[in-house]
Coordinates of C-alpha atoms in Angstrom, one line a residue:
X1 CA 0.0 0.0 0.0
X2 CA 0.8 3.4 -1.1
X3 CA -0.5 6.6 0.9
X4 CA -0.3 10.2 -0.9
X5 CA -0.6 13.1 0.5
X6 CA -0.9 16.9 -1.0
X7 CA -1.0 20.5 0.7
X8 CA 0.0 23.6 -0.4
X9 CA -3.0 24.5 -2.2
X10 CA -4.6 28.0 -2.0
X11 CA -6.3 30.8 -3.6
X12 CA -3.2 32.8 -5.7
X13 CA -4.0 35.6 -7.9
X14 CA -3.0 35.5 -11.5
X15 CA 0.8 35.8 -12.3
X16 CA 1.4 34.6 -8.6
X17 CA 3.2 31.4 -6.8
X18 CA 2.1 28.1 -5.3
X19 CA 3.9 25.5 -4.3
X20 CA 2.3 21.9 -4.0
X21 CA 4.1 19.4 -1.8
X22 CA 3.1 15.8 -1.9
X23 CA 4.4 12.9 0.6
X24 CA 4.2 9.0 0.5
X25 CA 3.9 7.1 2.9
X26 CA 3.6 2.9 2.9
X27 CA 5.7 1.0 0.6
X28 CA 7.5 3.4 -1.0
X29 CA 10.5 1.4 -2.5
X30 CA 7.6 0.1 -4.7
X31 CA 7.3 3.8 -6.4
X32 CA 8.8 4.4 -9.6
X33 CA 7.2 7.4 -11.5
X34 CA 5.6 10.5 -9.7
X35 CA 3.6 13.2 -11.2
X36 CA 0.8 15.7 -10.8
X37 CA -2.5 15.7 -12.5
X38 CA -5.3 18.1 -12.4
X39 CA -9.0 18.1 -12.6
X40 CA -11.3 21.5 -13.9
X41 CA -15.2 21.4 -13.7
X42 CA -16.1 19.4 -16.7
X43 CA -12.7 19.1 -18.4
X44 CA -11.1 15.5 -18.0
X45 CA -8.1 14.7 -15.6
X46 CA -5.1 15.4 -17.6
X47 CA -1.3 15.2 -17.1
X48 CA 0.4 18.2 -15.2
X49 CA 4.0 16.9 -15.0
X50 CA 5.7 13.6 -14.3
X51 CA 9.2 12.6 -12.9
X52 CA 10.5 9.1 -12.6
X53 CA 12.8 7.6 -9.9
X54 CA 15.7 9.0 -12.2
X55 CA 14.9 12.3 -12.3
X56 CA 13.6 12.5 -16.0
X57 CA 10.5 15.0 -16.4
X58 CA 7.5 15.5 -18.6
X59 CA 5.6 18.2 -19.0
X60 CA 2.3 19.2 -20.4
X61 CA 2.8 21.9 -22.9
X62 CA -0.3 24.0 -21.1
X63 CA 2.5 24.4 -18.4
X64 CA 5.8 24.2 -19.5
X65 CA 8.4 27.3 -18.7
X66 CA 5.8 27.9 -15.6
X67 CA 5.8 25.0 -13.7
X68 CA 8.2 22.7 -11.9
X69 CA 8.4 19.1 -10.6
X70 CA 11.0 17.9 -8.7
X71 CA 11.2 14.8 -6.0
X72 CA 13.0 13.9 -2.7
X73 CA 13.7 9.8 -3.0
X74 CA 15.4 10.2 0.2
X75 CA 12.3 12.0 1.9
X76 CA 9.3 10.7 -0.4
X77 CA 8.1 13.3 -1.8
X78 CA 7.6 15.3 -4.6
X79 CA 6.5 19.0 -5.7
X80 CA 5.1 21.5 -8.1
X81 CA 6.8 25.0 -8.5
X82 CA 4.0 26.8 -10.2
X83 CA 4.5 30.0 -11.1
X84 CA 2.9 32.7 -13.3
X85 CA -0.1 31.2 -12.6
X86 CA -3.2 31.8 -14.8
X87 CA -6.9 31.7 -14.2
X88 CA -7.0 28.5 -16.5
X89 CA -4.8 26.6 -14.1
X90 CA -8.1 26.7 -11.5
X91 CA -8.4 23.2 -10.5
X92 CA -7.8 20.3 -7.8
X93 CA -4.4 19.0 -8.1
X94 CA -3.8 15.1 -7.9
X95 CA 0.0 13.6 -6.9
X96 CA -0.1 10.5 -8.3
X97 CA 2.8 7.4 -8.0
X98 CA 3.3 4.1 -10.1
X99 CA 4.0 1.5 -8.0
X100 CA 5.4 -1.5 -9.3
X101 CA 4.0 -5.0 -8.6
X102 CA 5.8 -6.8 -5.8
X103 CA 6.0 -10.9 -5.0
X104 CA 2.3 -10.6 -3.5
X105 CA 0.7 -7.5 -4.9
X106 CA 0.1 -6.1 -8.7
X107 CA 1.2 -2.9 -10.1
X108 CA -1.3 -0.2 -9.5
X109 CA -1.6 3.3 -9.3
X110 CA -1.9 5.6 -6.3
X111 CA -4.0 8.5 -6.0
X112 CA -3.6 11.1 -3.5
X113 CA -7.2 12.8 -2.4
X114 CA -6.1 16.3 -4.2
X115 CA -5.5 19.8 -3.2
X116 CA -7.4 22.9 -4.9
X117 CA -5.9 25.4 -6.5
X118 CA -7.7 29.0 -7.1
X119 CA -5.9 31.3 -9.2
X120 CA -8.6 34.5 -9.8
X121 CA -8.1 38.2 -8.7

């Protein structure tokens, strides 16, 4: 089992700073990829940013030169640097993990219960 956590959500005007924070907790040698995906009133879930064990990163383009993951294997966490923040990026914030199958359990992936993010004036 895999635990998320998030916090650092808030209400931000636009052009502003928010930093999201997100920490694991449970079998966490079983976590390869990280990420952060977001969820707008009637827009699907889609891909903020992901980072694997290795440090390599993907972005979506929505947010690239604005935001920044980055991850703490030692600590178990990860985060999202997001700044110059726009009205558009108004929604709850999921940290997600891939977590590999293990001798008595299947891959899967973990969901953390979100964190909302207002950016508006």
């Amino acid at each position: 089992q895999v635990r998320l956590v998030e916090s650092g959500g808030g209400l931000v005007q636009p052009g502003g700073s928010l930093r999201l924070s997100c920490a694991a907790s449970g079998s966490v040698f079983l976590i390869n990829n990280m990420g952060w995906y977001r969820q707008a009133p009637g827009i699907q879930r889609e891909l903020v940013a992901t980072i694997t064990d290795g440090g390599s990163t993907n972005y979506a383009d929505s947010i690239k030169g604005r935001f920044t993951i980055s991850r703490d294997n030692a600590k178990n966490t990860v985060a999202l640097q997001m700044n110059s923040l726009k009205s558009e990026d108004t929604a709850i914030y999921y940290c997600y993990a891939g977590v590999r199958g293990s001798t008595f359990t299947r891959p899967y992936d973990s969901w953390g219960q979100g964190t909302k993010v207002t950016v508006a004036s």
